[in-house]
Structures are given as structure tokens and as C-alpha cells.
Amino acid sequence: MEDDDDGVVREDLVKAIIEEELLRGHESANQLKQLLVNCQDDNNDESSPLNHLLSTIISSFSNTISLLNKYSIHHSSPSPSSSHHVCKTPPDRRRSYRRKRNMETWKRESEKEREEDGHQWRKYGQKEIQDEKYPRNYFRCTHKYGKGCPATKQVQRIQDKPPLYRTTYYGRHTCTNTDTSNIHLMEEHDPTLSPSSSLFLSFDNSIPNPTTNPIFSTPPPLPHEMMIQEEDFNNYNNNKEEEDLSSHDVAMLSLSDNHSDNCLEAMMDISQFLNISVCYDEQ
DNA sequence: TTGATTTGACCCCG
DNA sequence: CGGGGTCAAATCAA
């Protein structure tokens, strides 16, 4: 990197941009995986070429994010022994906050503030909100830095007499160490599940859509608009046998014409980062 | 000592 | 400019 007067600032900015782009790619890859998994209801084995390819992409993002974090921590903080006098210069916060653009959200309400939902959360903020009687609490996934997991949630107390909290979830977890058995247990056997619990799903700023999904505190299923055409999937499998796809090969899929914008966006994001060609037919 | 929480400052964006 | 989301130093807790 060029070293001029603004070298340090630029480096920070570039690092922030790289980090954001990586996180976006990571998140998109994970969303795409979820979409594809949802499309293969009966063909859901982890060993399928699609799942293998996507797992490779996701772990590649995870590893890169981890390396970036390790490097930047080591690189940006000088050794403590090098300065013994207290330097009270304010930290450089000129970095870009990650936007919640197009991030999937869903809400649920419960009587407890810290609802057990199978994930580890870490509180990172609390804010008084206009027209709200109680402060809003901000949580992020514990594995935000270790694994680049983008999931966050906000908890807002919305009722006093019987305490009631609205939790808004942002983004899906990409950390893979979730204790899924615990989730299934809660889904199927949790007796504390309130019959009045509600769950809403929305994309971006659209009006929340009521959903019939009764699953407790877990992300709602992704939209099913995207269908992989069977012949294309078979073609993919056939080609795979003839020439083994490696990391820099081109994977081709076709989507039906009613695919969701979210899926397209995820595909384009991934293709941008990993040089995967995304081809889709007009029909 | 390490990980989580608190809390005021900081920053983005409408 | 201000609301609200995030950061990070100080503090707490195991």
C-alpha cells in the first residue's frame, strides 16, 4: 500500500471497507445456502455438491475474516511496553459502521427480556428511544469477531403491567457452533412457549408480513420463490463427474424466472468476490 | 485472568 | 441537526 501523508487513515478506511465487503459476502453466501437448502426439501444431504461448494465459500469467508481481524489487531495496536506515558488521544472512529441494508429481520414478543433462543448474545448498547417508556437494548452475536457472525437483536420493553418485550432480530447467524439439538428441543418440547407469542417476518423496510410459522425464536424460513430447475441441477451433477470442479472453477446454476431479488443479490455478491460466474436464463 | 455488562461518546443518515 | 445504532474504556462477575 502506498505510504503518503494520509497513509494511516486510508489504511483504516480500506480495512473497514474490506471488512464490510467480506462480511457482506459471507452473509450473502450463507443466505444463499439457506435458500438452496430450503429448495431441496428432500435432497437436503450435506454431501451434495451444492452444499459442499457453499460450505467451502462460507468457510473461506470465515477464515479470511478471522485472519483480517487477527492481523488488524496485531497491526494497529503497538506493543504496550512501547509507551509508558498515558496518551489520551481519542481513538480514531472514522470507520464505517456496518449498515443494516437489506438485512432480513423478524420480530417476536415475550414476557422475558433475555429469551433463551439457542444463541449466545452479548449486550453492546442501551439507548433511550423517543416515545418509548423503556430503553432499547442492543445485542450482537458473541461470535461477531471470531467468526464474523453478523446477527444482532434489539430488545424493547413495550408493556409494563405484565412485562412484555419485543425482540427484533437482524440477520441470520453464520456461526456454526450453534447447539442445534437445543433448538430442536425448544421447538418441539418447550412448555413455556406462550400461545400468544407472535412472529413476524419482513425484508428491509417493507410492512411486516404475518406468518404462520410457529417456530419459536428461530429464523423464519426463507422465501421459496427461488426454484432450481431440475434439469440444470442434473446438468451440474453430470458436469461435475466429467470435470472435477475446484475452487476457481465456474459453477453454473439456472434459476426460474420468479427467483427472489434477495437470491439474485446474494448470487451477484458472491460472484463479485469469488469470480464465480452466475448465469441465469430469461425464461 | 477472562469474558460480559455498563455507559457516555462517537458516528451515520434522514 | 438530532435520533438512534455502535464503539470501547471502565467496571463487574465468575
CSV table of C-alpha atoms (C1' of nucleotides) in Angstrom, one decimal:
chain,number,residue,atom,x,y,z
A,1,MET,CA,0.0,0.0,0.0
A,2,GLU,CA,1.3,3.5,-0.8
A,3,ASP,CA,2.7,5.4,2.1
A,4,ASP,CA,1.8,9.1,2.0
A,5,ASP,CA,0.5,11.6,4.5
A,6,ASP,CA,-2.8,10.0,4.7
A,7,GLY,CA,-1.5,6.6,4.8
A,8,VAL,CA,-2.8,5.6,8.2
A,9,VAL,CA,-6.3,7.0,7.7
A,10,ARG,CA,-6.6,5.5,4.3
A,11,GLU,CA,-5.4,2.1,5.6
A,12,ASP,CA,-8.1,2.2,8.2
A,13,LEU,CA,-10.7,3.1,5.7
A,14,VAL,CA,-9.6,0.5,3.3
A,15,LYS,CA,-9.5,-2.1,6.1
A,16,ALA,CA,-13.1,-1.1,7.1
A,17,ILE,CA,-14.3,-1.4,3.5
A,18,ILE,CA,-12.6,-4.8,3.1
A,19,GLU,CA,-14.1,-6.0,6.3
A,20,GLU,CA,-17.6,-4.8,5.3
A,21,GLU,CA,-17.3,-6.3,1.9
A,22,LEU,CA,-16.1,-9.6,3.4
A,23,LEU,CA,-19.0,-9.7,5.9
A,24,ARG,CA,-21.4,-8.9,3.1
A,25,GLY,CA,-20.1,-11.7,1.0
A,26,HIS,CA,-20.1,-14.1,4.0
A,27,GLU,CA,-23.6,-13.2,4.8
A,28,SER,CA,-24.8,-13.5,1.3
A,29,ALA,CA,-23.2,-16.9,0.9
A,30,ASN,CA,-24.9,-18.0,4.0
A,31,GLN,CA,-28.2,-16.7,2.8
A,32,LEU,CA,-27.8,-18.4,-0.5
A,33,LYS,CA,-27.1,-21.7,1.3
A,34,GLN,CA,-30.2,-21.3,3.3
A,35,LEU,CA,-32.2,-20.6,0.2
A,36,LEU,CA,-30.8,-23.6,-1.6
A,37,VAL,CA,-31.3,-25.9,1.4
A,38,ASN,CA,-34.9,-24.7,1.5
A,39,CYS,CA,-35.4,-25.6,-2.1
A,40,GLN,CA,-34.1,-29.1,-1.6
A,41,ASP,CA,-36.5,-30.3,0.9
A,42,ASP,CA,-36.0,-33.9,0.2
A,43,ASN,CA,-32.5,-33.6,-1.1
A,44,ASN,CA,-31.0,-32.0,2.0
A,45,ASP,CA,-27.9,-34.0,2.5
A,46,GLU,CA,-24.7,-32.1,3.4
A,47,SER,CA,-22.7,-34.1,0.9
A,48,SER,CA,-24.4,-32.7,-2.2
A,49,PRO,CA,-22.1,-30.7,-4.5
A,50,LEU,CA,-24.1,-27.5,-3.9
A,51,ASN,CA,-23.8,-27.7,-0.2
A,52,HIS,CA,-20.2,-28.6,-0.4
A,53,LEU,CA,-19.5,-25.7,-2.7
A,54,LEU,CA,-21.4,-23.3,-0.5
A,55,SER,CA,-19.7,-24.6,2.7
A,56,THR,CA,-16.4,-24.0,1.0
A,57,ILE,CA,-17.3,-20.5,0.2
A,58,ILE,CA,-18.7,-19.7,3.6
A,59,SER,CA,-15.7,-21.2,5.4
A,60,SER,CA,-13.4,-19.2,3.1
A,61,PHE,CA,-15.1,-16.0,4.1
A,62,SER,CA,-15.0,-17.0,7.8
A,63,ASN,CA,-11.3,-17.8,7.6
A,64,THR,CA,-10.5,-14.6,5.8
A,65,ILE,CA,-12.5,-12.5,8.3
A,66,SER,CA,-10.7,-14.2,11.1
A,67,LEU,CA,-7.3,-13.6,9.6
A,68,LEU,CA,-8.2,-10.0,8.9
A,69,ASN,CA,-9.3,-9.4,12.5
A,70,LYS,CA,-6.1,-11.0,13.9
A,71,TYR,CA,-3.9,-9.1,11.5
A,72,SER,CA,-5.5,-5.7,12.2
A,73,ILE,CA,-5.4,-6.2,16.0
A,74,HIS,CA,-1.8,-7.1,15.8
A,75,HIS,CA,-1.0,-4.4,13.3
A,76,SER,CA,-2.9,-1.4,14.6
A,77,SER,CA,-2.1,-1.7,18.3
A,78,PRO,CA,1.5,-1.0,19.1
A,79,SER,CA,3.1,-3.0,21.9
A,80,PRO,CA,2.0,-1.8,25.3
A,81,SER,CA,5.6,-1.5,26.5
A,82,SER,CA,6.5,1.0,23.8
A,83,SER,CA,4.6,3.8,25.6
A,84,HIS,CA,4.7,4.2,29.3
A,85,HIS,CA,3.0,7.6,29.5
A,86,VAL,CA,-0.7,7.9,29.1
A,87,CYS,CA,-1.6,9.0,25.6
A,88,LYS,CA,-5.1,10.5,25.8
A,89,THR,CA,-5.6,10.9,22.1
A,90,PRO,CA,-9.1,9.9,21.3
A,91,PRO,CA,-9.4,6.7,19.2
A,92,ASP,CA,-9.9,7.1,15.5
A,93,ARG,CA,-13.5,6.2,14.9
A,94,ARG,CA,-13.5,7.1,11.3
A,95,ARG,CA,-14.6,3.8,10.2
A,96,SER,CA,-17.8,2.8,8.5
A,97,TYR,CA,-20.5,1.3,10.6
A,98,ARG,CA,-22.0,-1.7,9.1
A,99,ARG,CA,-25.3,-0.9,7.6
A,100,LYS,CA,-28.3,-3.0,8.1
A,101,ARG,CA,-29.1,-2.7,4.4
A,102,ASN,CA,-31.5,-5.3,3.1
A,103,MET,CA,-30.9,-7.3,6.2
A,104,GLU,CA,-33.6,-9.8,7.0
A,105,THR,CA,-35.5,-9.0,10.2
A,106,TRP,CA,-38.1,-10.7,12.2
A,107,LYS,CA,-39.8,-9.9,15.5
A,108,ARG,CA,-41.2,-11.8,18.4
A,109,GLU,CA,-42.7,-10.8,21.7
A,110,SER,CA,-42.2,-12.5,25.0
A,111,GLU,CA,-42.6,-12.0,28.7
A,112,LYS,CA,-38.9,-12.4,29.3
A,113,GLU,CA,-36.2,-9.9,28.4
A,114,ARG,CA,-33.4,-12.3,27.8
A,115,GLU,CA,-35.3,-15.0,26.0
A,116,GLU,CA,-33.3,-18.2,25.6
A,117,ASP,CA,-33.1,-18.8,21.8
A,118,GLY,CA,-30.1,-21.1,21.4
A,119,HIS,CA,-27.6,-18.4,20.6
A,120,GLN,CA,-25.1,-16.6,22.7
A,121,TRP,CA,-25.6,-12.8,22.8
A,122,ARG,CA,-23.5,-10.0,24.1
A,123,LYS,CA,-25.0,-6.7,25.0
A,124,TYR,CA,-23.3,-3.8,23.4
A,125,GLY,CA,-25.5,-0.8,24.0
A,126,GLN,CA,-28.6,0.7,25.6
A,127,LYS,CA,-30.5,3.7,24.4
A,128,GLU,CA,-33.4,5.9,25.4
A,129,ILE,CA,-35.8,6.0,22.5
A,130,GLN,CA,-38.2,8.7,21.7
A,131,ASP,CA,-41.8,7.9,22.6
A,132,GLU,CA,-40.7,4.7,24.3
A,133,LYS,CA,-41.1,4.3,28.0
A,134,TYR,CA,-38.2,2.0,28.4
A,135,PRO,CA,-34.7,2.0,26.9
A,136,ARG,CA,-33.8,-0.2,24.0
A,137,ASN,CA,-31.2,-2.8,24.5
A,138,TYR,CA,-28.7,-3.8,21.7
A,139,PHE,CA,-27.2,-7.3,21.4
A,140,ARG,CA,-24.8,-8.9,19.0
A,141,CYS,CA,-23.8,-12.4,18.5
A,142,THR,CA,-20.9,-13.4,20.8
A,143,HIS,CA,-19.1,-14.7,17.7
A,144,LYS,CA,-19.2,-11.5,15.8
A,145,TYR,CA,-15.4,-11.1,15.7
A,146,GLY,CA,-14.3,-14.7,16.0
A,147,LYS,CA,-16.4,-15.9,13.1
A,148,GLY,CA,-17.8,-12.8,11.6
A,149,CYS,CA,-21.3,-13.6,12.6
A,150,PRO,CA,-23.5,-10.6,11.7
A,151,ALA,CA,-26.6,-11.4,13.8
A,152,THR,CA,-27.8,-8.8,16.1
A,153,LYS,CA,-31.0,-8.2,18.0
A,154,GLN,CA,-32.8,-5.3,19.8
A,155,VAL,CA,-34.9,-5.8,22.8
A,156,GLN,CA,-37.5,-3.2,23.6
A,157,ARG,CA,-39.8,-3.4,26.6
A,158,ILE,CA,-43.3,-2.4,25.3
A,159,GLN,CA,-45.5,-3.1,28.2
A,160,ASP,CA,-45.4,-2.6,32.0
A,161,LYS,CA,-48.2,-4.3,33.8
A,162,PRO,CA,-47.4,-7.7,32.6
A,163,PRO,CA,-43.9,-7.1,31.3
A,164,LEU,CA,-43.7,-7.6,27.6
A,165,TYR,CA,-40.6,-7.3,25.4
A,166,ARG,CA,-40.4,-7.1,21.7
A,167,THR,CA,-37.2,-8.6,20.2
A,168,THR,CA,-36.2,-7.7,16.7
A,169,TYR,CA,-33.7,-9.9,15.1
A,170,TYR,CA,-31.3,-8.7,12.4
A,171,GLY,CA,-29.6,-11.1,10.1
A,172,ARG,CA,-29.0,-14.8,10.4
A,173,HIS,CA,-26.3,-16.5,12.4
A,174,THR,CA,-23.4,-17.6,10.4
A,175,CYS,CA,-21.5,-19.1,13.3
A,176,THR,CA,-21.8,-22.8,13.0
A,177,ASN,CA,-21.3,-23.8,16.6
A,178,THR,CA,-24.9,-23.4,17.4
A,179,ASP,CA,-26.2,-26.2,19.6
A,180,THR,CA,-29.0,-27.2,17.2
A,181,SER,CA,-30.2,-30.1,19.4
A,182,ASN,CA,-31.1,-27.5,21.9
A,183,ILE,CA,-33.1,-25.5,19.4
A,184,HIS,CA,-35.0,-28.6,18.3
A,185,LEU,CA,-35.7,-29.4,21.9
A,186,MET,CA,-37.1,-25.9,22.4
A,187,GLU,CA,-39.1,-26.1,19.1
A,188,GLU,CA,-40.7,-29.3,20.0
A,189,HIS,CA,-40.9,-29.5,23.7
A,190,ASP,CA,-40.7,-26.1,25.2
A,191,PRO,CA,-43.7,-25.9,27.6
A,192,THR,CA,-43.1,-22.2,28.3
A,193,LEU,CA,-43.9,-21.2,24.8
A,194,SER,CA,-46.6,-18.7,25.2
A,195,PRO,CA,-49.6,-19.3,22.9
A,196,SER,CA,-49.9,-15.6,22.5
A,197,SER,CA,-46.3,-15.3,21.1
A,198,SER,CA,-46.3,-13.7,17.7
A,199,LEU,CA,-43.7,-13.8,15.0
A,200,PHE,CA,-43.4,-11.5,12.0
A,201,LEU,CA,-41.1,-11.5,9.0
A,202,SER,CA,-40.1,-8.6,6.9
A,203,PHE,CA,-37.5,-7.7,4.4
A,204,ASP,CA,-35.8,-4.3,4.6
A,205,ASN,CA,-38.4,-1.6,5.4
A,206,SER,CA,-41.4,-3.4,3.9
A,207,ILE,CA,-44.5,-3.8,6.0
A,208,PRO,CA,-44.2,-6.8,8.3
A,209,ASN,CA,-46.0,-9.8,7.0
A,210,PRO,CA,-47.7,-12.1,9.4
A,211,THR,CA,-46.5,-15.6,9.0
A,212,THR,CA,-47.9,-18.9,10.1
A,213,ASN,CA,-44.6,-20.2,11.1
A,214,PRO,CA,-44.9,-21.3,14.7
A,215,ILE,CA,-41.2,-22.0,15.3
A,216,PHE,CA,-40.1,-20.4,18.4
A,217,SER,CA,-37.3,-17.8,18.3
A,218,THR,CA,-35.7,-19.2,15.2
A,219,PRO,CA,-35.4,-17.5,11.9
A,220,PRO,CA,-38.4,-17.9,9.7
A,221,PRO,CA,-37.9,-19.9,6.5
A,222,LEU,CA,-36.5,-18.1,3.6
A,223,PRO,CA,-38.9,-17.4,0.7
A,224,HIS,CA,-39.5,-20.2,-1.6
A,225,GLU,CA,-39.7,-18.2,-4.8
A,226,MET,CA,-36.4,-19.4,-6.0
A,227,MET,CA,-36.6,-22.8,-7.6
A,228,ILE,CA,-33.6,-24.6,-9.1
A,229,GLN,CA,-34.7,-26.1,-12.3
A,230,GLU,CA,-34.3,-29.8,-12.1
A,231,GLU,CA,-32.5,-30.3,-15.4
A,232,ASP,CA,-30.0,-27.7,-14.6
A,233,PHE,CA,-29.2,-29.3,-11.3
A,234,ASN,CA,-28.8,-32.6,-13.0
A,235,ASN,CA,-26.6,-30.9,-15.6
A,236,TYR,CA,-24.5,-29.6,-12.8
A,237,ASN,CA,-24.1,-33.0,-11.3
A,238,ASN,CA,-23.3,-34.5,-14.7
A,239,ASN,CA,-20.7,-32.0,-15.4
A,240,LYS,CA,-19.2,-32.4,-12.0
A,241,GLU,CA,-18.5,-36.1,-12.8
A,242,GLU,CA,-16.7,-35.3,-16.0
A,243,GLU,CA,-14.6,-32.5,-14.8
A,244,ASP,CA,-14.0,-32.0,-11.1
A,245,LEU,CA,-14.7,-28.5,-10.0
A,246,SER,CA,-12.1,-26.9,-7.9
A,247,SER,CA,-12.2,-23.6,-6.1
A,248,HIS,CA,-11.6,-21.5,-9.1
A,249,ASP,CA,-13.8,-23.4,-11.5
A,250,VAL,CA,-17.0,-22.0,-12.7
A,251,ALA,CA,-20.2,-23.3,-11.2
A,252,MET,CA,-23.3,-22.7,-13.2
A,253,LEU,CA,-26.9,-22.8,-12.0
A,254,SER,CA,-30.1,-21.6,-13.5
A,255,LEU,CA,-32.9,-20.1,-11.6
A,256,SER,CA,-36.5,-20.0,-12.5
A,257,ASP,CA,-37.8,-16.6,-13.6
A,258,ASN,CA,-39.6,-16.0,-10.3
A,259,HIS,CA,-36.5,-16.1,-8.2
A,260,SER,CA,-36.3,-13.6,-5.4
A,261,ASP,CA,-34.3,-10.4,-5.6
A,262,ASN,CA,-32.6,-11.4,-2.4
A,263,CYS,CA,-31.3,-14.5,-4.0
A,264,LEU,CA,-30.1,-12.7,-7.1
A,265,GLU,CA,-28.4,-10.2,-4.9
A,266,ALA,CA,-26.7,-12.9,-2.9
A,267,MET,CA,-25.5,-14.6,-6.1
A,268,MET,CA,-24.1,-11.4,-7.6
A,269,ASP,CA,-22.4,-10.5,-4.3
A,270,ILE,CA,-20.7,-13.9,-4.2
A,271,SER,CA,-19.8,-13.8,-7.9
A,272,GLN,CA,-18.2,-10.4,-7.4
A,273,PHE,CA,-15.9,-11.7,-4.7
A,274,LEU,CA,-15.1,-15.2,-5.8
A,275,ASN,CA,-15.1,-14.9,-9.6
A,276,ILE,CA,-18.0,-17.4,-9.8
A,277,SER,CA,-20.0,-16.8,-13.0
A,278,VAL,CA,-23.7,-16.5,-12.3
A,279,CYS,CA,-25.8,-17.2,-15.3
A,280,TYR,CA,-29.5,-17.0,-15.4
A,281,ASP,CA,-31.9,-17.5,-18.2
A,282,GLU,CA,-34.5,-15.0,-19.2
A,283,GLN,CA,-37.2,-17.8,-19.2
B,1,DT,C1',-7.5,-13.5,34.3
B,2,DT,C1',-11.1,-13.6,31.1
B,3,DG,C1',-15.5,-12.7,29.4
B,4,DA,C1',-19.8,-9.9,30.0
B,5,DT,C1',-22.1,-5.5,31.1
B,6,DT,C1',-22.4,-0.6,31.7
B,7,DT,C1',-22.4,3.8,29.9
B,8,DG,C1',-21.1,8.1,27.7
B,9,DA,C1',-19.0,9.3,23.5
B,10,DC,C1',-19.0,8.8,18.7
B,11,DC,C1',-20.8,8.4,14.1
B,12,DC,C1',-24.2,7.7,10.2
B,13,DC,C1',-28.0,9.1,8.0
B,14,DG,C1',-32.5,11.1,7.2
C,1,DC,C1',-29.1,18.9,13.5
C,2,DG,C1',-30.8,15.1,16.1
C,3,DG,C1',-32.4,10.2,16.6
C,4,DG,C1',-30.7,6.0,17.1
C,5,DG,C1',-27.1,2.4,16.3
C,6,DT,C1',-22.3,1.3,17.6
C,7,DC,C1',-17.9,1.7,19.9
C,8,DA,C1',-14.8,1.0,23.6
C,9,DA,C1',-13.0,2.2,28.3
C,10,DA,C1',-14.3,1.2,32.8
C,11,DT,C1',-16.4,-1.8,35.6
C,12,DC,C1',-18.4,-6.1,37.2
C,13,DA,C1',-18.6,-11.0,37.8
C,14,DA,C1',-17.2,-15.8,37.6
